[in-house]
Rosetta silent file (secondary structure, phi, psi, omega in degrees, C-alpha in Angstrom):
SEQUENCE: XXXXXXXXXXXXXXXXXXXXXXXXXXXXXXXXXXXXXXXXXXXXXXXXXXXXXXXXXXXXXXXXXXXXXXXXXXXXXXXXXXXXXXXXXXXXXXXXXXXXXXXXXXXXXXXXXXXXXXXXXXXXXXXXXXXXXXXX
SCORE:     score description
SCORE:     0.000 S_00000001
   1 L     0.000  132.699  178.007   40.722   -5.483    1.552 S_00000001
   2 E   -80.875  126.193  178.822   43.130   -2.552    1.294 S_00000001
   3 E  -111.812   -2.823  176.951   42.247    0.209    3.753 S_00000001
   4 E  -172.049  143.336  176.337   45.273    2.429    3.153 S_00000001
   5 E  -134.602  139.295  176.387   48.232    3.015    0.848 S_00000001
   6 E  -146.624  149.468  176.254   51.149    5.366    1.390 S_00000001
   7 E  -142.285  155.196  176.565   54.450    6.109   -0.271 S_00000001
   8 E  -153.454  145.916  176.531   57.331    8.452    0.417 S_00000001
   9 E  -119.516  128.152 -176.872   60.597    9.438   -1.227 S_00000001
  10 E  -123.327  134.507  176.191   63.394   10.753    0.985 S_00000001
  11 E   -81.950  114.865 -177.898   66.621   12.419   -0.112 S_00000001
  12 H   -58.922  -33.693  179.740   69.404   10.604    1.744 S_00000001
  13 H   -61.628  -33.559  177.677   71.554   13.754    1.532 S_00000001
  14 H   -65.500  -41.146  177.270   68.964   15.578    3.642 S_00000001
  15 H   -67.200  -41.380  176.754   69.251   12.928    6.353 S_00000001
  16 H   -56.974  -45.145 -179.733   73.054   13.101    6.142 S_00000001
  17 H   -64.286  -40.510  178.412   72.916   16.873    6.664 S_00000001
  18 H   -65.844  -38.179  177.597   70.567   16.529    9.636 S_00000001
  19 H   -67.064  -43.790  178.512   72.861   13.942   11.228 S_00000001
  20 H   -62.950  -44.430 -174.156   75.911   16.159   10.619 S_00000001
  21 H   -76.332  -42.747 -171.457   74.185   19.298   11.877 S_00000001
  22 H  -115.186  -12.688  176.466   72.160   17.952   14.803 S_00000001
  23 L    53.738 -132.375 -175.243   73.660   14.526   15.565 S_00000001
  24 H   -61.389  -29.119 -179.995   72.056   12.570   18.369 S_00000001
  25 H   -60.984  -44.003  176.649   69.422   15.260   18.956 S_00000001
  26 H   -66.358  -49.763 -176.578   67.926   14.593   15.488 S_00000001
  27 H   -61.065  -44.420 -179.033   68.325   10.824   15.713 S_00000001
  28 H   -67.476  -30.445 -179.378   66.792   10.613   19.204 S_00000001
  29 H   -74.098  -32.634 -170.857   63.829   12.793   18.207 S_00000001
  30 H  -103.256  -33.340 -170.306   62.919   10.787   15.087 S_00000001
  31 L  -116.047  141.795  178.576   64.070    7.192   15.597 S_00000001
  32 L   -70.739  166.295  177.856   63.329    4.608   18.289 S_00000001
  33 H   -62.817  -34.128  176.779   66.129    2.928   20.207 S_00000001
  34 H   -64.835  -42.241  177.967   65.497   -0.231   18.169 S_00000001
  35 H   -65.616  -39.822  178.358   65.893    1.662   14.892 S_00000001
  36 H   -64.233  -41.930  179.495   69.054    3.306   16.184 S_00000001
  37 H   -62.149  -32.950  178.669   70.501   -0.053   17.235 S_00000001
  38 H   -75.775  -43.697 -172.140   69.902   -1.343   13.708 S_00000001
  39 H   -81.434  -39.356 -171.679   71.222    1.708   11.808 S_00000001
  40 H   -56.091  -42.954 -177.805   74.180    2.911   13.873 S_00000001
  41 L   -76.053   -6.881 -175.373   76.573    0.024   13.199 S_00000001
  42 L   -76.936  143.352  169.436   75.914    0.139    9.443 S_00000001
  43 L   -74.159  134.342 -175.700   78.341    1.620    6.975 S_00000001
  44 L    69.833   42.757 -173.619   76.476    4.437    5.227 S_00000001
  45 H   -58.568  -24.570 -178.916   74.005    4.626    8.107 S_00000001
  46 H   -60.790  -35.830  179.635   72.256    7.673    6.624 S_00000001
  47 H   -68.393  -33.564  177.159   70.681    5.520    3.905 S_00000001
  48 H   -69.817  -42.019  175.717   69.295    3.138    6.563 S_00000001
  49 H   -64.900  -40.323 -178.865   67.913    6.056    8.533 S_00000001
  50 H   -63.205  -39.789  177.622   66.488    7.600    5.339 S_00000001
  51 H   -63.368  -39.678  178.896   64.617    4.390    4.485 S_00000001
  52 H   -70.352  -36.338  175.195   63.127    4.352    7.960 S_00000001
  53 H   -60.723  -47.705  178.613   62.236    8.035    7.701 S_00000001
  54 H   -62.008  -38.843  179.800   60.446    7.340    4.400 S_00000001
  55 H   -63.521  -42.257  178.444   58.698    4.319    5.958 S_00000001
  56 H   -59.819  -43.473  178.462   57.351    6.423    8.835 S_00000001
  57 H   -65.594  -44.372 -178.893   55.937    8.923    6.335 S_00000001
  58 H   -63.229  -42.633  179.119   54.484    6.191    4.092 S_00000001
  59 H   -66.781  -41.321  177.448   52.788    4.436    7.012 S_00000001
  60 H   -59.155  -38.882  178.315   51.396    7.736    8.322 S_00000001
  61 H   -68.623  -40.185  179.762   49.888    8.334    4.871 S_00000001
  62 H   -65.310  -28.926 -178.526   48.466    4.802    4.728 S_00000001
  63 L   -95.451   -0.837 -176.281   46.819    5.358    8.125 S_00000001
  64 L   -75.007  145.493  174.786   45.575    8.872    7.384 S_00000001
  65 L  -135.347  178.601 -176.507   41.909    9.667    7.230 S_00000001
  66 L   -62.503  -24.872 -176.742   39.857   12.808    6.759 S_00000001
  67 L  -125.006   18.907 -179.381   39.892   13.630   10.478 S_00000001
  68 L   -81.381  144.387  175.619   43.078   12.013   11.758 S_00000001
  69 L   -85.061 -168.092 -178.958   45.597   14.096   13.625 S_00000001
  70 L   -84.324  159.747  172.851   49.333   13.854   13.348 S_00000001
  71 L  -105.796  154.119  172.315   51.484   10.976   14.545 S_00000001
  72 L   -83.992  160.699 -178.330   54.741   11.390   16.401 S_00000001
  73 H   -57.898  -35.188 -175.296   57.896   10.093   14.767 S_00000001
  74 H   -89.048    2.273  173.918   58.171    7.275   17.268 S_00000001
  75 H   -70.498  -23.850  178.965   54.571    6.091   16.816 S_00000001
  76 E  -118.450  124.078 -178.828   55.804    4.140   13.781 S_00000001
  77 E  -122.918  134.327  176.238   58.849    1.894   14.173 S_00000001
  78 E   -97.524  127.264  176.806   60.616   -0.055   11.452 S_00000001
  79 E  -125.889 -177.643  177.445   62.010   -3.417   12.524 S_00000001
  80 E  -134.037  138.266  175.856   63.242   -6.456   10.640 S_00000001
  81 L   -77.409  175.632 -176.557   62.089  -10.057   10.879 S_00000001
  82 L   -57.692  -25.241  179.067   64.687  -12.849   11.167 S_00000001
  83 L   -83.422   -7.406 -178.299   65.066  -13.015    7.374 S_00000001
  84 L    99.296   -7.103  179.530   65.829   -9.268    7.239 S_00000001
  85 L   -65.068  133.920  178.977   62.464   -8.281    5.750 S_00000001
  86 E   -70.088  142.570  177.529   61.295   -4.905    7.071 S_00000001
  87 E  -133.728  166.562 -179.302   58.244   -4.912    9.310 S_00000001
  88 E  -118.101  134.141  170.841   56.277   -2.200   11.089 S_00000001
  89 E  -114.452  128.355  179.290   55.562   -1.877   14.799 S_00000001
  90 E  -101.507  144.728  178.622   52.928    0.649   15.763 S_00000001
  91 L  -131.304  157.533  171.632   52.870    2.514   19.072 S_00000001
  92 H    40.683 -115.125 -174.375   50.481    4.921   20.816 S_00000001
  93 H   -59.714  -34.286 -179.936   48.618    7.107   18.283 S_00000001
  94 H   -68.990  -37.079  176.387   49.412    4.874   15.318 S_00000001
  95 H   -62.780  -45.923  179.359   47.910    1.857   17.102 S_00000001
  96 H   -62.002  -41.704 -178.929   44.753    3.843   17.867 S_00000001
  97 H   -64.517  -43.450  179.194   44.526    5.089   14.292 S_00000001
  98 H   -61.852  -42.920  178.331   44.836    1.566   12.850 S_00000001
  99 H   -59.648  -40.738 -178.135   42.090    0.327   15.187 S_00000001
 100 H   -70.308  -24.869  179.909   39.784    3.143   14.078 S_00000001
 101 H   -87.617  -20.282 -174.552   40.337    2.301   10.393 S_00000001
 102 L   -79.943  124.014  179.114   39.875   -1.459   10.742 S_00000001
 103 L   -60.047  147.884  179.384   36.318   -2.642   10.003 S_00000001
 104 L   -57.120  136.116  178.338   34.490   -4.387   12.831 S_00000001
 105 L    83.582    4.420  179.041   35.123   -8.131   12.848 S_00000001
 106 L  -121.497  163.257  174.932   38.363   -7.843   10.866 S_00000001
 107 E  -108.595  164.606  179.492   42.057   -7.770   11.655 S_00000001
 108 E  -127.218  150.791  178.322   44.638   -5.454   10.117 S_00000001
 109 E  -143.075  142.676  177.425   48.141   -5.984    8.824 S_00000001
 110 E  -107.563  137.359  175.034   50.730   -3.551    7.478 S_00000001
 111 E  -116.765  139.036 -179.986   53.067   -4.336    4.597 S_00000001
 112 E  -135.777  139.452  174.093   56.157   -2.223    3.934 S_00000001
 113 E  -127.547  131.825 -178.519   58.691   -2.215    1.138 S_00000001
 114 E  -121.954  144.483  175.021   61.915   -0.179    1.335 S_00000001
 115 E  -152.491  159.498  173.201   64.507    0.591   -1.292 S_00000001
 116 E  -149.459  147.823  173.154   67.292    3.042   -1.915 S_00000001
 117 E  -146.980  101.452 -172.007   69.454    4.169   -4.792 S_00000001
 118 L   -46.835  128.334   18.842   71.648    7.038   -3.656 S_00000001
 119 L  -103.050   21.929 -175.967   70.669    9.801   -3.259 S_00000001
 120 E  -120.818  147.081  171.657   67.093    8.585   -2.694 S_00000001
 121 E  -123.212  142.407 -177.266   65.341    6.218   -0.313 S_00000001
 122 E  -134.772  146.976  175.435   61.771    5.109   -0.910 S_00000001
 123 E  -134.642  146.503  177.305   59.083    3.341    1.078 S_00000001
 124 E  -133.496  126.043 -177.163   55.724    1.929    0.066 S_00000001
 125 E  -122.174  140.026  174.166   53.145    0.911    2.684 S_00000001
 126 E  -128.604  131.615  175.460   49.877   -0.993    2.378 S_00000001
 127 E  -107.107  123.331 -173.906   47.402   -1.402    5.213 S_00000001
 128 E  -119.815  136.001  171.644   45.202   -4.448    4.758 S_00000001
 129 E  -106.398  140.832 -177.666   42.071   -5.550    6.628 S_00000001
 130 E  -150.914  159.720  176.149   41.168   -9.235    6.565 S_00000001
 131 L   -90.285  138.254  178.740   38.949  -11.782    8.269 S_00000001
 132 L   -74.286  115.134 -176.660   40.652  -14.238   10.578 S_00000001
 133 H   -65.989  -22.121 -178.665   40.171  -17.653    8.911 S_00000001
 134 H   -73.206  -14.756  178.595   40.520  -19.447   12.263 S_00000001
 135 H   -80.963  -14.641 -174.176   37.150  -17.985   13.378 S_00000001
 136 L   -73.479    0.000    0.000   35.263  -19.736   10.574 S_00000001
């Protein structure tokens, strides 16, 4: 069962300008050390950061409810599995929010899809609740 959907479109040029203007101060405020380790060595790193920025926004929207507060930038972290597929790690407030949205007796899983075509980066997030088949 889908319990949340979120999407976001980010202008890569905006991220480029923030990196040029604020450098490490911007990057450290918005991105985890794991995200930085992934993006920094990349050529055209702004597009990698922009996809992660969009993913954070999309996940926050997927986890939003009528009475939820804000999340910090580092509550949502984008990682990659061994095949390179993007995955989401939740921390602090985002973990609490997911728990509050998940129906009793079910587990939750987040799906994320990222894409970019300069000058835009896009993310689409789905939050799914499901019953653990091993309990049956």
